[in-house]
């Protein structure tokens, strides 16, 4: 019998890759997209799966809507990827962030419990929960120390999933995913902001990129690898949470430099703090400058994940390092600007 799966946040970077991967594996995919005046399916269209999957417009912060969705589909698997996922925005909109990131999980778990559906539930947890890290590298046993309303909402959701697992014996797991990027990454996130900005500069534009905290270090992986890790967790009989990462780190500055080289520039960084900037040695043009509006009220300065548990238990490991990811993103952004490729995730 064909397995039915619901993916919330289906038009996000991870949601779209996950729907594509599940469809290719023969699942009946039900893609859940935020209810709004327009239905945003740009990434699903780009991956050419829009006609192969079932689209549902649902407000997952509304219990009745979630209940009706689960009742009508009765899936074997649910991946809850819908979120207000931009950390910086959570400082400006903490209530909306909490509503989307926490209420939706409560609604899903409560509806599954009430309907008594035999379903495996996956929750998108995040390395941001480690925040101001209490040990290094971070693994499944590292205590959380969140630094933003976003991370706090994700911690609450994470504990909720754990509680439904313990209290009711439900099949629900959380993947603690470290940063993961790709050609389909949104432009508000720093890697895509950098690669799309560099592609613009390489195509002749002269307005420099404005960045915030370039000292910040992240463990950056490739999103398509990470959606495979999610599926391994869901397919696995055991009910356990896993860290998904690369166990390597780079600063925002290092990511910028490798991307600038991939775009054909000769980056030279000068100055410190708010006066830091990067020039192209060939043309002397400014590539980036610091703008303090991109600093967060409290930031996470360092994250490095230890993925040995998922490697040992489920055989997962990352297949792309950061220079390879950066090169793919730069090439993609250059193609978009030249018009040889068309993609708009905002529609
Ligand atoms: N977005 C952004 N824009 N970040 C900047 C900038 C800028 O101009 N300049 C410096 N940074 C720094 C941020 O302060 C942060 O320390 C780091 O770059 C990464 O920022 P983001 O790319 O916005 O990602 P994030 O680490 O905050 O969160 C992402 O990864 C998490 C872990 O998987 C998001 O995808 C989260 O939803 C996810 O949970």
Tab-separated table of C-alpha atoms and ligand atoms in Angstrom:
chain	number	residue	atom	x	y	z
A	1	UNK	CA	0.000	0.000	0.000
A	2	UNK	CA	1.323	3.478	-0.869
A	3	UNK	CA	2.366	5.341	2.253
A	4	UNK	CA	0.768	8.732	2.824
A	5	UNK	CA	2.859	11.551	4.187
A	6	UNK	CA	2.093	15.125	5.221
A	7	UNK	CA	4.836	17.750	4.970
A	8	UNK	CA	4.104	21.132	6.578
A	9	UNK	CA	6.139	24.126	5.432
A	10	UNK	CA	6.270	22.354	2.081
A	11	UNK	CA	7.333	25.391	0.081
A	12	UNK	CA	10.300	26.142	2.311
A	13	UNK	CA	13.821	25.080	1.357
A	14	UNK	CA	13.668	21.813	3.310
A	15	UNK	CA	9.982	21.168	2.637
A	16	UNK	CA	10.422	21.351	-1.127
A	17	UNK	CA	13.470	19.072	-1.174
A	18	UNK	CA	11.722	16.656	1.174
A	19	UNK	CA	8.543	16.512	-0.960
A	20	UNK	CA	10.692	15.835	-4.020
A	21	UNK	CA	12.653	13.067	-2.305
A	22	UNK	CA	9.531	11.414	-0.831
A	23	UNK	CA	7.697	11.570	-4.169
A	24	UNK	CA	10.660	9.937	-5.929
A	25	UNK	CA	10.556	7.154	-3.333
A	26	UNK	CA	6.904	6.421	-4.108
A	27	UNK	CA	5.086	8.169	-1.248
A	28	UNK	CA	1.732	9.887	-1.689
A	29	UNK	CA	2.847	13.377	-0.700
A	30	UNK	CA	0.462	15.879	0.896
A	31	UNK	CA	2.167	19.271	0.905
A	32	UNK	CA	0.817	21.667	3.469
A	33	UNK	CA	1.258	25.360	2.646
A	34	UNK	CA	0.422	28.426	4.715
A	35	UNK	CA	-3.035	29.792	4.050
A	36	UNK	CA	-2.762	33.279	2.555
A	37	UNK	CA	-4.122	35.550	-0.128
A	38	UNK	CA	-1.718	33.852	-2.565
A	39	UNK	CA	-0.500	30.260	-2.524
A	40	UNK	CA	3.294	30.295	-2.583
A	41	UNK	CA	4.623	27.286	-4.461
A	42	UNK	CA	7.751	28.728	-6.143
A	43	UNK	CA	10.158	26.085	-4.865
A	44	UNK	CA	7.789	23.182	-5.595
A	45	UNK	CA	7.331	24.505	-9.136
A	46	UNK	CA	11.079	24.923	-9.562
A	47	UNK	CA	11.668	21.298	-8.535
A	48	UNK	CA	8.950	20.321	-11.013
A	49	UNK	CA	6.848	18.336	-8.559
A	50	UNK	CA	3.832	20.618	-8.230
A	51	UNK	CA	1.664	18.320	-10.386
A	52	UNK	CA	2.845	15.164	-8.622
A	53	UNK	CA	1.815	16.038	-5.079
A	54	UNK	CA	-1.341	17.131	-3.273
A	55	UNK	CA	-1.357	20.770	-2.129
A	56	UNK	CA	-3.320	21.781	0.994
A	57	UNK	CA	-3.636	25.357	2.224
A	58	UNK	CA	-3.853	25.075	5.987
A	59	UNK	CA	-3.372	27.364	8.966
A	60	UNK	CA	-1.541	24.998	11.288
A	61	UNK	CA	-1.946	27.368	14.225
A	62	UNK	CA	-5.666	26.497	14.098
A	63	UNK	CA	-6.470	23.224	15.884
A	64	UNK	CA	-9.639	22.447	13.916
A	65	UNK	CA	-7.837	22.882	10.591
A	66	UNK	CA	-5.053	20.548	11.713
A	67	UNK	CA	-7.566	18.029	12.997
A	68	UNK	CA	-9.502	18.070	9.703
A	69	UNK	CA	-6.318	17.663	7.676
A	70	UNK	CA	-5.153	14.652	9.668
A	71	UNK	CA	-8.645	13.127	9.735
A	72	UNK	CA	-9.087	13.382	5.968
A	73	UNK	CA	-5.652	12.029	5.002
A	74	UNK	CA	-4.847	9.650	7.880
A	75	UNK	CA	-1.117	9.682	7.001
A	76	UNK	CA	1.532	7.188	8.131
A	77	UNK	CA	4.103	9.979	8.488
A	78	UNK	CA	4.024	13.696	9.309
A	79	UNK	CA	7.021	16.023	8.903
A	80	UNK	CA	6.416	19.309	10.693
A	81	UNK	CA	8.755	21.780	8.996
A	82	UNK	CA	6.478	24.835	9.071
A	83	UNK	CA	7.970	27.614	11.167
A	84	UNK	CA	8.802	31.264	11.518
A	85	UNK	CA	12.424	30.309	10.861
A	86	UNK	CA	14.243	33.647	10.665
A	87	UNK	CA	15.994	34.178	14.004
A	88	UNK	CA	16.412	37.949	13.593
A	89	UNK	CA	12.704	38.410	12.898
A	90	UNK	CA	11.821	36.596	16.128
A	91	UNK	CA	13.164	39.567	18.132
A	92	UNK	CA	10.690	41.871	16.351
A	93	UNK	CA	7.805	39.385	16.323
A	94	UNK	CA	8.198	37.105	19.347
A	95	UNK	CA	4.475	36.353	19.711
A	96	UNK	CA	3.931	35.376	16.094
A	97	UNK	CA	7.091	33.272	16.285
A	98	UNK	CA	5.880	31.459	19.378
A	99	UNK	CA	2.400	30.935	17.931
A	100	UNK	CA	3.662	29.401	14.702
A	101	UNK	CA	6.565	27.419	16.142
A	102	UNK	CA	4.888	26.091	19.271
A	103	UNK	CA	1.088	26.088	18.828
A	104	UNK	CA	1.376	24.185	15.554
A	105	UNK	CA	3.294	21.378	17.259
A	106	UNK	CA	0.794	21.237	20.108
A	107	UNK	CA	-2.056	21.106	17.575
A	108	UNK	CA	-0.445	18.303	15.589
A	109	UNK	CA	0.421	16.147	18.588
A	110	UNK	CA	-2.942	16.661	20.281
A	111	UNK	CA	-4.844	15.879	17.066
A	112	UNK	CA	-2.776	12.713	16.445
A	113	UNK	CA	-3.419	11.599	20.033
A	114	UNK	CA	-7.135	12.339	19.856
A	115	UNK	CA	-7.633	10.673	16.477
A	116	UNK	CA	-5.482	7.696	17.552
A	117	UNK	CA	-3.742	7.642	14.159
A	118	UNK	CA	-0.781	5.292	13.823
A	119	UNK	CA	1.661	7.885	12.571
A	120	UNK	CA	5.332	8.748	12.956
A	121	UNK	CA	5.783	12.452	13.645
A	122	UNK	CA	8.962	14.399	12.835
A	123	UNK	CA	9.638	17.784	14.401
A	124	UNK	CA	12.172	20.233	12.972
A	125	UNK	CA	14.298	21.128	15.986
A	126	UNK	CA	17.410	23.244	15.598
A	127	UNK	CA	20.985	23.845	16.709
A	128	UNK	CA	19.856	27.334	17.764
A	129	UNK	CA	18.514	25.631	20.910
A	130	UNK	CA	22.156	25.183	22.059
A	131	UNK	CA	22.519	28.961	21.900
A	132	UNK	CA	25.411	30.165	24.035
A	133	UNK	CA	26.919	26.685	23.972
A	134	UNK	CA	27.538	24.815	27.220
A	135	UNK	CA	29.841	22.174	25.705
A	136	UNK	CA	31.711	21.628	22.468
A	137	UNK	CA	30.940	20.077	20.049
A	138	UNK	CA	27.194	19.856	20.656
A	139	UNK	CA	25.441	16.488	20.627
A	140	UNK	CA	22.113	15.006	21.753
A	141	UNK	CA	23.166	15.292	25.433
A	142	UNK	CA	24.264	18.929	25.337
A	143	UNK	CA	21.980	21.145	27.477
A	144	UNK	CA	20.073	23.898	25.704
A	145	UNK	CA	20.865	27.560	26.366
A	146	UNK	CA	18.691	29.472	23.851
A	147	UNK	CA	19.463	33.087	22.912
A	148	UNK	CA	16.416	34.252	20.932
A	149	UNK	CA	12.606	34.052	21.007
A	150	UNK	CA	12.970	31.723	17.989
A	151	UNK	CA	15.260	29.326	19.852
A	152	UNK	CA	13.053	29.433	22.952
A	153	UNK	CA	9.962	28.535	20.917
A	154	UNK	CA	11.878	25.647	19.334
A	155	UNK	CA	13.071	24.421	22.765
A	156	UNK	CA	9.463	24.362	24.009
A	157	UNK	CA	8.330	22.441	20.929
A	158	UNK	CA	11.230	20.019	21.350
A	159	UNK	CA	10.252	19.263	24.948
A	160	UNK	CA	6.615	18.914	23.927
A	161	UNK	CA	7.533	16.214	21.400
A	162	UNK	CA	9.619	14.443	24.032
A	163	UNK	CA	6.771	14.607	26.507
A	164	UNK	CA	4.191	13.105	24.112
A	165	UNK	CA	6.695	10.332	23.384
A	166	UNK	CA	7.204	9.545	27.070
A	167	UNK	CA	3.695	10.223	28.360
A	168	UNK	CA	1.644	8.581	25.600
A	169	UNK	CA	4.184	6.301	23.893
A	170	UNK	CA	3.676	8.191	20.642
A	171	UNK	CA	6.032	7.747	17.701
A	172	UNK	CA	7.526	11.224	17.580
A	173	UNK	CA	11.090	12.382	17.076
A	174	UNK	CA	12.999	15.633	16.665
A	175	UNK	CA	15.918	16.213	14.331
A	176	UNK	CA	18.322	18.780	15.789
A	177	UNK	CA	19.553	20.182	12.509
A	178	UNK	CA	22.488	22.565	12.304
A	179	UNK	CA	22.462	25.272	9.592
A	180	UNK	CA	21.866	23.870	6.123
A	181	UNK	CA	21.979	25.819	2.917
A	182	UNK	CA	21.361	25.286	-0.797
A	183	UNK	CA	20.413	26.919	-4.061
A	184	UNK	CA	16.848	27.178	-2.699
A	185	UNK	CA	17.800	29.005	0.522
A	186	UNK	CA	15.841	32.207	1.246
A	187	UNK	CA	17.646	35.517	0.746
A	188	UNK	CA	17.136	36.643	4.357
A	189	UNK	CA	19.679	34.043	5.534
A	190	UNK	CA	23.305	35.088	5.463
A	191	UNK	CA	24.740	32.520	3.011
A	192	UNK	CA	22.185	33.270	0.294
A	193	UNK	CA	22.365	36.992	0.991
A	194	UNK	CA	26.112	36.716	0.325
A	195	UNK	CA	25.990	34.518	-2.805
A	196	UNK	CA	23.120	36.439	-4.420
A	197	UNK	CA	24.867	39.746	-3.567
A	198	UNK	CA	28.178	38.549	-5.020
A	199	UNK	CA	26.452	37.355	-8.200
A	200	UNK	CA	24.887	40.812	-8.500
A	201	UNK	CA	28.305	42.485	-8.024
A	202	UNK	CA	29.938	40.075	-10.500
A	203	UNK	CA	27.283	41.066	-13.040
A	204	UNK	CA	28.306	44.734	-12.829
A	205	UNK	CA	26.237	46.177	-9.975
A	206	UNK	CA	28.251	48.470	-7.670
A	207	UNK	CA	26.158	48.575	-4.463
A	208	UNK	CA	28.062	46.730	-1.722
A	209	UNK	CA	26.547	43.969	0.424
A	210	UNK	CA	25.700	45.050	4.002
A	211	UNK	CA	26.369	42.488	6.722
A	212	UNK	CA	26.137	42.171	10.511
A	213	UNK	CA	28.249	39.977	12.802
A	214	UNK	CA	30.922	38.415	10.556
A	215	UNK	CA	32.704	36.708	13.499
A	216	UNK	CA	29.760	34.369	13.950
A	217	UNK	CA	30.707	30.710	13.339
A	218	UNK	CA	28.314	28.057	12.095
A	219	UNK	CA	28.339	24.373	11.169
A	220	UNK	CA	26.942	24.596	7.638
A	221	UNK	CA	25.705	21.571	5.661
A	222	UNK	CA	23.807	20.950	2.418
A	223	UNK	CA	19.994	20.913	2.717
A	224	UNK	CA	19.323	17.927	0.372
A	225	UNK	CA	21.638	15.815	2.588
A	226	UNK	CA	19.664	16.902	5.645
A	227	UNK	CA	16.253	15.919	4.284
A	228	UNK	CA	17.657	12.419	3.752
A	229	UNK	CA	18.647	12.380	7.434
A	230	UNK	CA	15.070	13.326	8.404
A	231	UNK	CA	13.701	10.383	6.445
A	232	UNK	CA	16.125	7.943	8.071
A	233	UNK	CA	14.893	9.096	11.496
A	234	UNK	CA	11.273	8.614	10.504
A	235	UNK	CA	11.812	5.226	8.863
A	236	UNK	CA	13.812	4.000	11.848
A	237	UNK	CA	11.852	1.830	14.312
A	238	UNK	CA	13.492	3.423	17.358
A	239	UNK	CA	12.030	6.643	18.658
A	240	UNK	CA	15.046	8.841	19.137
A	241	UNK	CA	16.254	12.413	18.544
A	242	UNK	CA	19.344	13.016	16.410
A	243	UNK	CA	21.828	15.817	15.744
A	244	UNK	CA	22.463	16.417	12.026
A	245	UNK	CA	25.593	18.429	11.237
A	246	UNK	CA	29.017	18.300	9.544
A	247	UNK	CA	31.299	18.665	12.587
A	248	UNK	CA	33.155	21.499	10.816
A	249	UNK	CA	32.785	25.252	11.217
A	250	UNK	CA	33.395	28.470	9.335
A	251	UNK	CA	32.764	32.115	10.192
A	252	UNK	CA	30.476	34.341	8.126
A	253	UNK	CA	33.679	36.110	6.997
A	254	UNK	CA	35.214	32.809	5.837
A	255	UNK	CA	32.036	31.914	3.961
A	256	UNK	CA	32.135	35.321	2.285
A	257	UNK	CA	35.769	34.885	1.236
A	258	UNK	CA	35.288	31.425	-0.281
A	259	UNK	CA	32.162	32.616	-2.115
A	260	UNK	CA	33.896	35.754	-3.415
A	261	UNK	CA	36.732	33.620	-4.793
A	262	UNK	CA	34.173	31.300	-6.427
A	263	UNK	CA	32.580	34.373	-8.046
A	264	UNK	CA	35.937	35.433	-9.499
A	265	UNK	CA	36.849	38.237	-7.046
A	266	UNK	CA	40.105	38.736	-5.113
A	267	UNK	CA	38.705	39.597	-1.661
A	268	UNK	CA	40.819	41.634	0.777
A	269	UNK	CA	39.373	42.341	4.219
A	270	UNK	CA	40.379	45.483	6.112
A	271	UNK	CA	39.306	47.342	9.270
A	272	UNK	CA	37.631	46.028	12.414
A	273	UNK	CA	34.246	46.074	14.107
A	274	UNK	CA	31.788	48.420	12.401
A	275	UNK	CA	34.611	49.664	10.140
A	276	UNK	CA	35.317	46.236	8.681
A	277	UNK	CA	34.917	45.971	4.928
A	278	UNK	CA	35.992	43.799	2.041
A	279	UNK	CA	37.483	45.094	-1.196
A	280	UNK	CA	38.127	43.370	-4.509
A	281	UNK	CA	41.907	43.703	-5.081
A	282	UNK	CA	41.471	43.774	-8.869
A	283	UNK	CA	38.924	46.590	-9.145
A	284	UNK	CA	39.182	48.162	-5.664
A	285	UNK	CA	35.374	47.969	-5.423
A	286	UNK	CA	33.789	47.446	-2.006
A	287	UNK	CA	32.211	43.995	-1.769
A	288	UNK	CA	30.819	44.202	1.764
A	289	UNK	CA	30.513	46.704	4.589
A	290	UNK	CA	29.131	46.364	8.094
A	291	UNK	CA	25.707	47.745	8.950
A	292	UNK	CA	24.809	47.510	12.612
A	293	UNK	CA	21.136	47.003	11.818
A	294	UNK	CA	22.016	43.393	10.970
A	295	UNK	CA	23.371	42.729	14.463
A	296	UNK	CA	20.985	40.807	16.728
A	297	UNK	CA	20.111	41.874	20.315
A	298	UNK	CA	21.725	38.593	21.377
A	299	UNK	CA	23.430	36.316	18.873
A	300	UNK	CA	24.750	32.770	18.895
A	301	UNK	CA	28.466	33.129	18.185
A	302	UNK	CA	29.510	29.507	17.738
A	303	UNK	CA	27.858	26.195	16.798
A	304	UNK	CA	29.563	22.908	15.917
A	305	UNK	CA	27.603	19.666	15.810
A	306	UNK	CA	28.738	16.128	16.558
A	307	UNK	CA	26.790	13.829	14.198
A	308	UNK	CA	28.288	10.529	15.435
A	309	UNK	CA	24.987	9.186	16.797
A	310	UNK	CA	23.161	9.361	13.448
A	311	UNK	CA	26.254	8.098	11.651
A	312	UNK	CA	26.571	5.084	13.956
A	313	UNK	CA	22.847	4.262	14.256
A	314	UNK	CA	21.508	5.122	10.811
A	315	UNK	CA	24.601	5.335	8.588
A	316	UNK	CA	24.070	9.001	7.659
A	317	UNK	CA	26.901	11.341	6.839
A	318	UNK	CA	27.152	14.681	4.995
A	319	UNK	CA	28.204	14.577	1.332
A	320	UNK	CA	29.029	18.255	0.713
A	321	UNK	CA	31.604	20.507	2.375
A	322	UNK	CA	31.120	24.271	2.633
A	323	UNK	CA	33.298	25.305	-0.368
A	324	UNK	CA	31.248	22.913	-2.557
A	325	UNK	CA	27.973	24.359	-1.211
A	326	UNK	CA	29.159	27.927	-1.708
A	327	UNK	CA	30.224	27.172	-5.299
A	328	UNK	CA	26.860	25.591	-6.115
A	329	UNK	CA	25.019	28.617	-4.694
A	330	UNK	CA	27.204	31.128	-6.562
A	331	UNK	CA	26.781	29.273	-9.871
A	332	UNK	CA	23.023	29.136	-9.340
A	333	UNK	CA	22.796	32.858	-8.519
A	334	UNK	CA	24.916	33.781	-11.561
A	335	UNK	CA	22.578	31.732	-13.770
A	336	UNK	CA	19.534	33.456	-12.286
A	337	UNK	CA	21.019	36.883	-13.005
A	338	UNK	CA	22.013	35.956	-16.555
A	339	UNK	CA	18.444	34.808	-17.188
A	340	UNK	CA	19.507	31.271	-18.107
A	341	UNK	CA	17.548	29.988	-15.106
A	342	UNK	CA	14.232	31.162	-13.703
A	343	UNK	CA	13.216	30.751	-10.067
A	344	UNK	CA	11.261	32.923	-7.640
A	345	UNK	CA	10.569	31.391	-4.265
A	346	UNK	CA	8.585	34.410	-3.097
A	347	UNK	CA	5.638	33.580	-5.378
B	1	LIG	N1	20.661	36.723	8.250
B	1	LIG	C1	21.809	37.414	8.409
B	1	LIG	N2	21.995	38.556	7.688
B	1	LIG	N3	22.718	36.939	9.280
B	1	LIG	C2	23.883	37.622	9.395
B	1	LIG	C3	24.151	38.784	8.674
B	1	LIG	C4	23.159	39.292	7.765
B	1	LIG	O1	23.317	40.312	7.101
B	1	LIG	N4	25.386	39.214	8.999
B	1	LIG	C5	25.874	38.357	9.899
B	1	LIG	N5	24.974	37.396	10.156
B	1	LIG	C6	25.131	36.289	11.119
B	1	LIG	C7	23.963	36.166	12.110
B	1	LIG	O2	24.082	37.137	13.155
B	1	LIG	C8	24.162	34.729	12.573
B	1	LIG	O3	25.098	34.692	13.628
B	1	LIG	C9	24.737	34.012	11.340
B	1	LIG	O4	25.142	35.054	10.436
B	1	LIG	C10	23.767	33.080	10.631
B	1	LIG	O5	22.553	33.775	10.406
B	1	LIG	P1	21.371	33.150	9.494
B	1	LIG	O6	21.890	32.791	8.166
B	1	LIG	O7	20.231	34.109	9.564
B	1	LIG	O8	21.033	31.760	10.207
B	1	LIG	P2	20.803	31.366	11.758
B	1	LIG	O9	22.023	30.619	12.203
B	1	LIG	O10	20.381	32.528	12.551
B	1	LIG	O11	19.566	30.363	11.689
B	1	LIG	C11	19.395	29.419	10.619
B	1	LIG	O12	19.883	28.140	11.001
B	1	LIG	C12	19.214	27.541	12.124
B	1	LIG	C13	19.875	26.183	12.407
B	1	LIG	O13	19.567	25.258	11.427
B	1	LIG	C14	17.894	29.357	10.305
B	1	LIG	O14	17.690	28.515	9.207
B	1	LIG	C15	17.129	28.782	11.493
B	1	LIG	O15	15.753	28.646	11.158
B	1	LIG	C16	17.729	27.414	11.846
B	1	LIG	O16	17.056	26.881	12.957
